[in-house]
Short mmCIF file of C-alpha atoms in Angstrom, two decimals:
data_model
loop_
_atom_site.label_atom_id
_atom_site.label_comp_id
_atom_site.label_asym_id
_atom_site.label_seq_id
_atom_site.Cartn_x
_atom_site.Cartn_y
_atom_site.Cartn_z
CA UNK A 1 2.10 23.05 38.02
CA UNK A 2 4.24 20.08 36.58
CA UNK A 3 3.18 18.23 39.62
CA UNK A 4 -0.54 18.93 38.66
CA UNK A 5 0.05 17.41 35.16
CA UNK A 6 -0.23 20.96 33.73
CA UNK A 7 2.48 22.45 31.11
CA UNK A 8 2.59 25.96 29.23
CA UNK A 9 1.08 25.98 25.82
CA UNK A 10 3.45 28.97 24.96
CA UNK A 11 6.63 26.84 25.24
CA UNK A 12 5.41 24.32 22.60
CA UNK A 13 3.03 26.08 20.50
CA UNK A 14 5.16 26.39 17.52
CA UNK A 15 5.76 22.81 17.31
CA UNK A 16 2.09 21.74 17.70
CA UNK A 17 1.03 24.06 15.20
CA UNK A 18 3.93 24.97 12.49
CA UNK A 19 3.65 26.91 9.37
CA UNK A 20 3.32 23.70 7.16
CA UNK A 21 3.56 20.10 7.42
CA UNK A 22 6.55 18.88 9.69
CA UNK A 23 7.41 15.35 9.68
CA UNK A 24 10.23 12.82 10.77
CA UNK A 25 9.51 10.77 7.94
CA UNK A 26 12.43 11.01 5.49
CA UNK A 27 12.57 10.57 1.82
CA UNK A 28 13.71 6.95 1.09
CA UNK A 29 14.13 4.11 -1.56
CA UNK A 30 14.48 0.43 -0.68
CA UNK A 31 16.42 -1.62 -3.59
CA UNK A 32 14.46 -4.97 -4.04
CA UNK A 33 17.65 -6.53 -5.33
CA UNK A 34 19.17 -5.66 -1.96
CA UNK A 35 16.36 -6.73 0.32
CA UNK A 36 15.63 -10.10 -1.76
CA UNK A 37 18.58 -11.89 -0.30
CA UNK A 38 17.58 -11.04 3.31
CA UNK A 39 14.02 -12.15 2.55
CA UNK A 40 15.41 -15.43 0.99
CA UNK A 41 17.75 -16.11 4.07
CA UNK A 42 14.59 -15.41 6.32
CA UNK A 43 12.84 -18.02 4.46
CA UNK A 44 15.78 -20.45 5.32
CA UNK A 45 15.71 -19.58 8.97
CA UNK A 46 11.86 -19.45 9.93
CA UNK A 47 8.70 -20.86 8.41
CA UNK A 48 5.70 -18.77 7.22
CA UNK A 49 3.73 -20.85 10.06
CA UNK A 50 6.43 -19.71 12.81
CA UNK A 51 6.70 -16.32 11.77
CA UNK A 52 2.63 -15.99 11.34
CA UNK A 53 3.77 -13.59 8.53
CA UNK A 54 7.29 -13.60 7.13
CA UNK A 55 7.88 -9.85 6.50
CA UNK A 56 10.68 -7.41 6.36
CA UNK A 57 9.48 -4.02 7.42
CA UNK A 58 10.53 -1.10 5.44
CA UNK A 59 11.46 1.26 7.98
CA UNK A 60 11.44 4.97 7.43
CA UNK A 61 15.26 6.27 8.12
CA UNK A 62 13.67 9.08 9.89
CA UNK A 63 11.77 6.64 12.25
CA UNK A 64 13.66 3.58 12.78
CA UNK A 65 12.24 1.07 15.63
CA UNK A 66 8.67 2.66 14.91
CA UNK A 67 7.72 0.08 12.21
CA UNK A 68 6.53 2.46 9.75
CA UNK A 69 7.35 3.87 6.48
CA UNK A 70 5.46 7.18 7.20
CA UNK A 71 3.91 8.64 10.28
CA UNK A 72 0.46 6.90 9.35
CA UNK A 73 1.30 3.67 7.32
CA UNK A 74 3.22 0.48 7.62
CA UNK A 75 4.76 -1.49 4.70
CA UNK A 76 6.90 -4.52 4.30
CA UNK A 77 7.97 -7.04 1.92
CA UNK A 78 6.30 -10.56 2.78
CA UNK A 79 7.68 -13.99 1.13
CA UNK A 80 5.73 -17.26 1.13
CA UNK A 81 7.62 -20.28 -0.16
CA UNK A 82 6.15 -23.35 -2.37
CA UNK A 83 4.23 -25.41 -0.10
CA UNK A 84 4.02 -22.93 2.60
CA UNK A 85 0.64 -21.65 4.42
CA UNK A 86 0.63 -18.39 6.40
CA UNK A 87 -2.11 -19.17 9.05
CA UNK A 88 -5.73 -17.46 8.75
CA UNK A 89 -6.42 -14.62 11.39
CA UNK A 90 -8.15 -11.23 11.20
CA UNK A 91 -7.38 -8.00 12.70
CA UNK A 92 -9.00 -4.61 12.86
CA UNK A 93 -6.28 -3.01 10.47
CA UNK A 94 -6.81 -3.08 6.73
CA UNK A 95 -4.17 -4.52 4.39
CA UNK A 96 -3.42 -4.16 0.71
CA UNK A 97 -0.91 -6.25 -1.10
CA UNK A 98 0.96 -5.41 -4.35
CA UNK A 99 2.46 -8.70 -5.85
CA UNK A 100 6.28 -7.82 -6.43
CA UNK A 101 7.56 -11.38 -7.59
CA UNK A 102 6.21 -14.90 -8.30
CA UNK A 103 2.84 -16.39 -9.14
CA UNK A 104 0.82 -19.37 -8.13
CA UNK A 105 0.03 -18.36 -4.19
CA UNK A 106 -3.10 -17.29 -3.24
CA UNK A 107 -4.75 -14.82 -0.88
CA UNK A 108 -8.11 -16.03 0.56
CA UNK A 109 -10.63 -13.73 2.32
CA UNK A 110 -13.65 -14.81 4.14
CA UNK A 111 -13.93 -17.93 2.20
CA UNK A 112 -12.73 -16.92 -1.11
CA UNK A 113 -9.67 -17.45 -2.80
CA UNK A 114 -7.67 -15.23 -5.37
CA UNK A 115 -4.41 -16.10 -7.12
CA UNK A 116 -1.54 -13.78 -7.02
CA UNK A 117 -0.18 -12.57 -10.21
CA UNK A 118 2.66 -9.57 -10.27
CA UNK A 119 1.22 -6.22 -10.45
CA UNK A 120 -2.24 -7.31 -8.70
CA UNK A 121 -3.40 -5.01 -6.07
CA UNK A 122 -5.09 -7.19 -3.54
CA UNK A 123 -7.24 -5.88 -0.45
CA UNK A 124 -7.78 -7.58 2.99
CA UNK A 125 -10.65 -5.61 4.44
CA UNK A 126 -10.59 -4.84 8.10
CA UNK A 127 -11.79 -7.92 10.33
CA UNK A 128 -11.69 -10.25 7.68
CA UNK A 129 -10.36 -13.66 8.21
CA UNK A 130 -7.57 -14.19 5.57
CA UNK A 131 -4.78 -16.45 5.11
CA UNK A 132 -2.16 -17.06 2.09
CA UNK A 133 -1.07 -20.39 0.73
CA UNK A 134 1.62 -21.70 -1.88
CA UNK A 135 0.84 -24.60 -3.95
CA UNK A 136 2.73 -23.30 -6.76
CA UNK A 137 6.66 -23.96 -7.38
CA UNK A 138 8.30 -20.53 -6.82
CA UNK A 139 8.58 -18.17 -4.22
CA UNK A 140 6.27 -15.27 -4.49
CA UNK A 141 6.78 -11.97 -2.74
CA UNK A 142 4.67 -8.95 -2.24
CA UNK A 143 4.30 -5.63 -0.68
CA UNK A 144 1.99 -5.17 2.36
CA UNK A 145 0.48 -1.90 3.10
CA UNK A 146 -1.47 -1.60 6.16
CA UNK A 147 -2.96 1.50 8.36
CA UNK A 148 -1.41 0.05 11.54
CA UNK A 149 -0.47 3.55 12.80
CA UNK A 150 -3.84 4.80 12.35
CA UNK A 151 -5.78 2.37 13.96
CA UNK A 152 -2.97 2.43 16.67
CA UNK A 153 -3.55 6.06 16.93
CA UNK A 154 -7.47 5.39 17.98
CA UNK A 155 -6.53 2.54 20.05
CA UNK A 156 -8.98 0.40 18.39
CA UNK A 157 -6.51 -2.71 17.72
CA UNK A 158 -8.06 -5.95 17.71
CA UNK A 159 -6.66 -9.33 16.71
CA UNK A 160 -8.11 -12.83 16.32
CA UNK A 161 -6.78 -16.15 15.35
CA UNK A 162 -8.87 -18.63 13.16
CA UNK A 163 -9.46 -21.81 14.96
CA UNK A 164 -8.00 -23.62 12.05
CA UNK A 165 -4.64 -23.13 9.78
CA UNK A 166 -6.86 -22.74 6.65
CA UNK A 167 -10.28 -21.28 6.51
CA UNK A 168 -12.54 -23.37 4.53
CA UNK A 169 -13.17 -22.09 0.89
CA UNK A 170 -16.93 -21.46 0.70
CA UNK A 171 -17.21 -19.27 -2.61
CA UNK A 172 -15.56 -19.96 -6.33
CA UNK A 173 -12.38 -17.77 -7.22
CA UNK A 174 -13.58 -14.72 -9.00
CA UNK A 175 -17.11 -14.84 -7.12
CA UNK A 176 -16.38 -11.21 -6.02
CA UNK A 177 -15.64 -10.03 -9.37
CA UNK A 178 -18.66 -11.37 -11.05
CA UNK A 179 -20.78 -9.95 -8.53
CA UNK A 180 -19.72 -6.50 -8.46
CA UNK A 181 -16.65 -5.87 -10.80
CA UNK A 182 -18.19 -6.03 -14.02
CA UNK A 183 -20.32 -2.85 -14.13
CA UNK A 184 -23.06 -4.76 -12.39
CA UNK A 185 -24.43 -5.77 -8.70
CA UNK A 186 -26.89 -7.94 -7.30
CA UNK A 187 -30.05 -6.61 -6.63
CA UNK A 188 -30.30 -5.69 -3.25
CA UNK A 189 -26.70 -5.98 -2.40
CA UNK A 190 -25.20 -4.90 0.70
CA UNK A 191 -21.44 -4.03 0.72
CA UNK A 192 -20.00 -6.98 2.43
CA UNK A 193 -17.05 -5.21 3.73
CA UNK A 194 -18.40 -2.16 4.79
CA UNK A 195 -16.71 0.97 3.20
CA UNK A 196 -14.29 -1.29 1.85
CA UNK A 197 -14.38 -2.53 -1.74
CA UNK A 198 -16.40 -5.51 -2.23
CA UNK A 199 -13.55 -6.79 -4.85
CA UNK A 200 -10.66 -7.65 -3.24
CA UNK A 201 -8.42 -8.37 -6.31
CA UNK A 202 -7.63 -5.85 -9.05
CA UNK A 203 -5.78 -7.83 -11.63
CA UNK A 204 -2.97 -5.80 -13.09
CA UNK A 205 -3.69 -7.01 -16.69
CA UNK A 206 -6.96 -4.94 -16.42
CA UNK A 207 -5.22 -1.89 -14.67
CA UNK A 208 -2.47 -1.95 -17.40
CA UNK A 209 -5.22 -2.19 -20.11
CA UNK A 210 -6.86 0.79 -18.93
CA UNK A 211 -3.76 2.92 -18.55
CA UNK A 212 -3.01 1.93 -22.17
CA UNK A 213 -6.49 3.17 -23.50
CA UNK A 214 -6.49 6.21 -21.33
CA UNK A 215 -3.00 6.97 -23.03
CA UNK A 216 -4.08 6.67 -26.60
CA UNK A 217 -6.87 9.44 -25.98
CA UNK A 218 -5.30 12.13 -24.16
CA UNK A 219 -1.73 13.67 -23.31
CA UNK A 220 0.03 12.90 -20.24
CA UNK A 221 -0.29 15.14 -17.32
CA UNK A 222 2.57 17.11 -16.46
CA UNK A 223 2.90 15.75 -12.83
CA UNK A 224 1.34 12.45 -13.37
CA UNK A 225 1.53 11.00 -16.66
CA UNK A 226 -1.48 9.02 -16.81
CA UNK A 227 -2.72 8.07 -13.17
CA UNK A 228 -5.77 6.25 -11.99
CA UNK A 229 -7.33 5.74 -8.72
CA UNK A 230 -8.44 2.27 -7.75
CA UNK A 231 -12.31 2.59 -6.49
CA UNK A 232 -15.25 0.95 -4.77
CA UNK A 233 -17.82 0.24 -7.31
CA UNK A 234 -20.60 0.48 -4.85
CA UNK A 235 -19.71 3.93 -3.70
CA UNK A 236 -17.31 5.54 -6.47
CA UNK A 237 -15.01 6.39 -3.84
CA UNK A 238 -11.28 5.02 -2.68
CA UNK A 239 -11.27 1.29 -2.40
CA UNK A 240 -10.24 1.41 1.09
CA UNK A 241 -11.43 3.92 3.86
CA UNK A 242 -8.23 4.56 5.20
CA UNK A 243 -5.80 3.98 2.30
CA UNK A 244 -5.89 5.24 -1.23
CA UNK A 245 -4.29 3.33 -4.13
CA UNK A 246 -3.16 4.40 -7.42
CA UNK A 247 -1.53 3.53 -10.78
CA UNK A 248 -0.10 5.56 -13.24
CA UNK A 249 1.75 5.12 -16.45
CA UNK A 250 4.65 7.46 -17.28
CA UNK A 251 5.96 7.74 -20.73
CA UNK A 252 9.77 7.19 -21.87
CA UNK A 253 11.57 10.47 -21.55
CA UNK A 254 9.18 12.22 -19.05
CA UNK A 255 10.66 14.89 -16.79
CA UNK A 256 7.57 15.51 -14.70
CA UNK A 257 6.93 18.75 -13.00
CA UNK A 258 7.07 18.75 -9.30
CA UNK A 259 4.29 17.73 -7.20
CA UNK A 260 3.70 17.80 -3.41
CA UNK A 261 0.60 16.82 -1.55
CA UNK A 262 -0.12 16.32 2.34
CA UNK A 263 -0.37 12.59 2.02
CA UNK A 264 2.87 11.09 2.27
CA UNK A 265 2.91 8.47 -0.19
CA UNK A 266 4.72 5.21 -1.09
CA UNK A 267 5.60 3.91 -4.55
CA UNK A 268 6.15 0.59 -5.79
CA UNK A 269 7.92 0.09 -9.43
CA UNK A 270 6.04 -2.14 -11.62
CA UNK A 271 7.45 -1.60 -14.92
CA UNK A 272 10.55 0.72 -16.51
CA UNK A 273 12.90 2.69 -14.72
CA UNK A 274 14.56 6.34 -13.91
CA UNK A 275 15.25 8.71 -11.43
CA UNK A 276 12.99 10.20 -8.70
CA UNK A 277 13.86 13.37 -7.16
CA UNK A 278 12.19 13.94 -3.58
CA UNK A 279 12.99 17.17 -1.92
CA UNK A 280 16.67 17.42 -2.22
CA UNK A 281 17.34 13.86 -2.74
CA UNK A 282 17.50 11.57 -5.97
CA UNK A 283 17.35 8.08 -6.28
CA UNK A 284 17.53 5.39 -9.26
CA UNK A 285 14.97 3.10 -9.47
CA UNK A 286 14.08 0.00 -11.43
CA UNK A 287 11.27 -2.60 -11.32
CA UNK A 288 10.29 -3.99 -7.83
CA UNK A 289 12.00 -1.01 -5.94
CA UNK A 290 9.97 0.89 -3.52
CA UNK A 291 10.26 4.47 -2.38
CA UNK A 292 8.44 7.05 -0.22
CA UNK A 293 7.61 10.92 -0.55
CA UNK A 294 6.96 12.27 2.72
CA UNK A 295 4.12 14.94 3.45
CA UNK A 296 4.56 18.11 1.39
CA UNK A 297 7.63 17.24 0.04
CA UNK A 298 7.92 17.94 -3.78
CA UNK A 299 8.53 14.91 -5.96
CA UNK A 300 9.51 14.90 -9.64
CA UNK A 301 10.45 11.87 -11.83
CA UNK A 302 12.52 11.26 -15.10
CA UNK A 303 11.83 8.01 -16.75
CA UNK A 304 14.44 5.95 -18.71
CA UNK A 305 11.63 4.02 -20.36
CA UNK A 306 8.01 3.63 -20.13
CA UNK A 307 7.05 3.34 -16.58
CA UNK A 308 3.99 2.12 -14.31
CA UNK A 309 4.08 2.82 -10.79
CA UNK A 310 1.62 1.76 -8.15
CA UNK A 311 1.21 3.77 -5.02
CA UNK A 312 -0.69 4.21 -1.83
CA UNK A 313 -1.29 6.72 0.89
CA UNK A 314 -3.47 7.93 3.71
CA UNK A 315 -5.32 10.38 1.64
CA UNK A 316 -8.88 9.15 2.42
CA UNK A 317 -8.67 9.96 6.22
CA UNK A 318 -7.20 13.52 5.02
CA UNK A 319 -10.10 14.17 2.83
CA UNK A 320 -12.61 13.01 5.34
CA UNK A 321 -11.38 15.54 7.42
CA UNK A 322 -10.94 18.17 5.14
CA UNK A 323 -7.26 18.40 5.65
CA UNK A 324 -5.81 17.24 2.29
CA UNK A 325 -4.19 19.57 0.09
CA UNK A 326 -1.96 19.53 -2.99
CA UNK A 327 0.52 21.93 -4.92
CA UNK A 328 1.50 21.62 -8.68
CA UNK A 329 4.82 22.81 -10.24
#
């Protein structure tokens, strides 16, 4: 029967349908202080134009060579030096950026530029032309998150270069926020990026203010502290159709209760520090570090100061298919 491309289910059934989530993804932490020298050395060896995107991939230790941080998501640290331009292109994969270090660079999305500031959450919607530039005086680094593996699963990958290195600017900076980000929307507005948020920059200053105000009025959640979800103002749902993004404030001295969920989650430390326990492994973390919690592995955090974590996962797709679940404690 092997010659006829047939195989017995009973030999693989338990691997195909396990009793609970099984993944090669492992808990891991990437120290920014260790990654940064490699990134800066890459800046000496290859230009942003030559590389198209000068990025160090954060490869999960359980899936080396697969260019992914979880089974469904990609993550990497991207560098753009003063005076450089990362050429304009577009692809069917959606991307997010969390600015880690430096100010003065920009991302352009379909004719509008937005200046990057540490802690900002920036979206590049699927199939939108985008380029990056750094007219400033210091290196700028951000964490990239893409749904590469999800798009690959469906074999729906497309990529196209823009005819010029830089796309023309056709709207004022801040135009998207003015149209959709102040509790307002133009009459008859049509979502410019489909199911992706029409706002493509969520400034950290506003996110931090929201967290501070939330913390004044309610006690911290035992698992999450004060946690908020980035939303699409036109739908009220996730800001991206394939990737959920969150930001949370954890008070000094918190020992959070264990929490697990089916969406493997990537965390970036914006402020503060402490220790995170993921399953049976523990990691010390500080600002700019990145760590990952695989699907259904318990996570708990002990803070050594007031801490802010940005995180993203594949939760929207799981929710759409009725698969997502969580367990507290």
